[in-house]
PDB file of C-alpha atoms in Angstrom:
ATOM      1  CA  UNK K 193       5.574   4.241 -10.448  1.00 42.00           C
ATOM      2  CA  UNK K 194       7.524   2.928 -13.318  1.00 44.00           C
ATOM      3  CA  UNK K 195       5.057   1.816 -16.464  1.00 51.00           C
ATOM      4  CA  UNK K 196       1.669   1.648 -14.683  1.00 52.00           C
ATOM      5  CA  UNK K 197       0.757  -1.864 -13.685  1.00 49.00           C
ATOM      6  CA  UNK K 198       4.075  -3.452 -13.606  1.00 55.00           C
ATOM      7  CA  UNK K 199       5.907  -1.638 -10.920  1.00 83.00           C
ATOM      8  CA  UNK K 200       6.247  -3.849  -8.248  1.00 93.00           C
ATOM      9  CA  UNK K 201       5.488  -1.508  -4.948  1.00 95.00           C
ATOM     10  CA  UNK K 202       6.829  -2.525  -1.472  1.00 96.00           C
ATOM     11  CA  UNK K 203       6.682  -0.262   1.693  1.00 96.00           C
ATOM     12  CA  UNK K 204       9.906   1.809   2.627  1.00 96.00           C
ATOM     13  CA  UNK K 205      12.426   0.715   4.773  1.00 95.00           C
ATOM     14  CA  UNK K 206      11.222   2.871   6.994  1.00 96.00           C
ATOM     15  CA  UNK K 207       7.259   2.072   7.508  1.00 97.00           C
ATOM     16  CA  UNK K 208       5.702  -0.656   9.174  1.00 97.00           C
ATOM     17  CA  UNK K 209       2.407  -2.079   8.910  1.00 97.00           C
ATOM     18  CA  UNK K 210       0.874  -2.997  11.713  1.00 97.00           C
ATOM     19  CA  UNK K 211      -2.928  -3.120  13.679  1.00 97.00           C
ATOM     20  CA  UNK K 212      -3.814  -0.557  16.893  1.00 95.00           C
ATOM     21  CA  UNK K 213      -5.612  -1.880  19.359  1.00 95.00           C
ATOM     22  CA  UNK K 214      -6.835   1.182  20.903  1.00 94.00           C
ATOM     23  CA  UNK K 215      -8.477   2.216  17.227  1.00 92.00           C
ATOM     24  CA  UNK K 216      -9.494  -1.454  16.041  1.00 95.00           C
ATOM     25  CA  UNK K 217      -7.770   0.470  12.679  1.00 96.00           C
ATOM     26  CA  UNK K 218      -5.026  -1.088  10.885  1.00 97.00           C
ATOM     27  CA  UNK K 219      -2.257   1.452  10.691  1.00 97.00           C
ATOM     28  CA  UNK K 220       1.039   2.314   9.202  1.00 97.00           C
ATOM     29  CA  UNK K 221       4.387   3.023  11.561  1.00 96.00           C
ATOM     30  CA  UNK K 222       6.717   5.361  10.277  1.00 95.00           C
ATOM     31  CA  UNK K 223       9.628   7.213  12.649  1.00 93.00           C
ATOM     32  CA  UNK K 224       7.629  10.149  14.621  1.00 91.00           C
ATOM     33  CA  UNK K 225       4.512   9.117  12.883  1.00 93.00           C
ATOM     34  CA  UNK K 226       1.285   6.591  12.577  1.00 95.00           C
ATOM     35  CA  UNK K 227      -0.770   7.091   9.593  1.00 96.00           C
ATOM     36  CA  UNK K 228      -4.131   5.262  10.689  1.00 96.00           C
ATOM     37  CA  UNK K 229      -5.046   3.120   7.281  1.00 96.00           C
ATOM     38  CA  UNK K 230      -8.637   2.402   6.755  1.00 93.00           C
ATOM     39  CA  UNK K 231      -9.076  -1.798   5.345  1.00 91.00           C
ATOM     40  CA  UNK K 232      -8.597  -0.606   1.499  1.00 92.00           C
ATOM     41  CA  UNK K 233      -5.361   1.254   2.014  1.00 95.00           C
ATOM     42  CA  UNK K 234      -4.276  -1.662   4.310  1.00 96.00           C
ATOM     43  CA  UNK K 235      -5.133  -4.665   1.985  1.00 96.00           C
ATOM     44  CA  UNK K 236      -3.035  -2.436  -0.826  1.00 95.00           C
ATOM     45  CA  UNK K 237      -0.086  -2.283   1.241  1.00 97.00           C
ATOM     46  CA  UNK K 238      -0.272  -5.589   2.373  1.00 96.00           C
ATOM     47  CA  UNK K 239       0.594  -6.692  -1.046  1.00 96.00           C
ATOM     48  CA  UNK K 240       2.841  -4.300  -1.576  1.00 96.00           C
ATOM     49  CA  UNK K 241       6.032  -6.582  -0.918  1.00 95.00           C
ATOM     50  CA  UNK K 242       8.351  -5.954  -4.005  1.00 94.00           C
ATOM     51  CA  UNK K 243       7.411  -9.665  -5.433  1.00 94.00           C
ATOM     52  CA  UNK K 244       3.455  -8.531  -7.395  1.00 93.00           C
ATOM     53  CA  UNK K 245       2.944  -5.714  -9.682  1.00 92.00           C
ATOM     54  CA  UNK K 246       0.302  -3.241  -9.354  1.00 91.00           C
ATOM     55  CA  UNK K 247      -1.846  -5.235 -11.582  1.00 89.00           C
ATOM     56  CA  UNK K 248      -1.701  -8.682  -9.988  1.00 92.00           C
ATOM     57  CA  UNK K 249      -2.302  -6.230  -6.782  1.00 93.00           C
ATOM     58  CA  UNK K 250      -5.752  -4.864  -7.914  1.00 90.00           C
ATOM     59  CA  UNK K 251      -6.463  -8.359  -9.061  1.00 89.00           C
ATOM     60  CA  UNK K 252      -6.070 -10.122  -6.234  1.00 91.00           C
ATOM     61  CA  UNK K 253      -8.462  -7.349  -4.400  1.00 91.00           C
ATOM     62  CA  UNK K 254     -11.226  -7.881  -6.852  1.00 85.00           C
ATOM     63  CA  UNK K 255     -11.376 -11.266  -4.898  1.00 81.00           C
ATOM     64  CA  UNK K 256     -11.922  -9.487  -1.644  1.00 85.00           C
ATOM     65  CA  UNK K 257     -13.879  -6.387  -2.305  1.00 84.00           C
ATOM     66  CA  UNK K 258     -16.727  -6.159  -4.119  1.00 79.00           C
ATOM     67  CA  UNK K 259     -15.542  -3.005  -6.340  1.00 79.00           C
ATOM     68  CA  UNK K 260     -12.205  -1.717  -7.323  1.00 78.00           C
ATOM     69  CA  UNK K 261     -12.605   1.475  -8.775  1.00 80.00           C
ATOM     70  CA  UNK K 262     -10.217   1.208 -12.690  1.00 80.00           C
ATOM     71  CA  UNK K 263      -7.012   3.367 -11.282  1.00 86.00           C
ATOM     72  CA  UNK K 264      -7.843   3.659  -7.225  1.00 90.00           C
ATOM     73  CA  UNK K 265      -4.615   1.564  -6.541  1.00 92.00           C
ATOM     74  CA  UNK K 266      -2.071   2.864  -9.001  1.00 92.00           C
ATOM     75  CA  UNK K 267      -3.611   6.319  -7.677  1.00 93.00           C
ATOM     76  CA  UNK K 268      -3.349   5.253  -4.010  1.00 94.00           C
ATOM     77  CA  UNK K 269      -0.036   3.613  -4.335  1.00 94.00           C
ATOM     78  CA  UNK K 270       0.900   7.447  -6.045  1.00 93.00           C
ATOM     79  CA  UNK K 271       0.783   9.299  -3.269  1.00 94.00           C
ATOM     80  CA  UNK K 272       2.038   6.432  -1.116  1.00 95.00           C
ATOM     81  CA  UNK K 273       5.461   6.913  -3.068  1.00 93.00           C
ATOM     82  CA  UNK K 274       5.238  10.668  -2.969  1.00 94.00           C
ATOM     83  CA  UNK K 275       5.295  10.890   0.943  1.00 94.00           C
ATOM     84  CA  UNK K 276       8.163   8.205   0.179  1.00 94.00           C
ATOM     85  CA  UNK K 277       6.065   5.271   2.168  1.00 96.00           C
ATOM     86  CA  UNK K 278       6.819   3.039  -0.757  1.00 95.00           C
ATOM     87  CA  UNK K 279       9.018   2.432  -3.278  1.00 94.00           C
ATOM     88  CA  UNK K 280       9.241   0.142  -6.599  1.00 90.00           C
ATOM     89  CA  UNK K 281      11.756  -2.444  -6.759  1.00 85.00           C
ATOM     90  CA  UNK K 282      11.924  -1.497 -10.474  1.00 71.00           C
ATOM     91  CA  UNK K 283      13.795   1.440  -9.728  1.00 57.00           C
TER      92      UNK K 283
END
């Protein structure tokens, strides 16, 4: 990501989130492949829609889980971009 904390992530043209019924496990659809998310990963990604930053991101999780580890999203959202399942509109 572009300066830490105000990138503004959104999935890849490519990928998809979506739920599977069969798993009860959000997941996320990518050509050939289904990467099965578990409910941190998928409230990230969720957000992840080119309009917050990373920081309004973790903020707005601290309302729905009880601990946000300092780093866990920019770190998550790393290797989300490396496999090229998101991207930063501030590219």
């Amino acid at each position: 990501m572009s300066r830490p904390g105000l990138a503004r992530p959104k999935l890849a043209r490519h990928c998809r989130l979506s739920f599977d019924n069969t798993r009860q496990r959000p997941i996320l659809l990518l050509p050939e492949t289904v990467v099965v998310l578990n409910k941190t990963g998928a409230a990230i990604l969720e957000r992840c829609d080119g309009q917050h930053t990373v920081a309004e991101i973790e903020e707005s999780l601290a309302g729905q889980f009880t601990t946000v580890p300092d780093g866990e999203v920019e770190r998550f959202l790393a290797g989300m971009r490396e496999r090229r399942y998101v991207v930063s509109v501030d590219d």
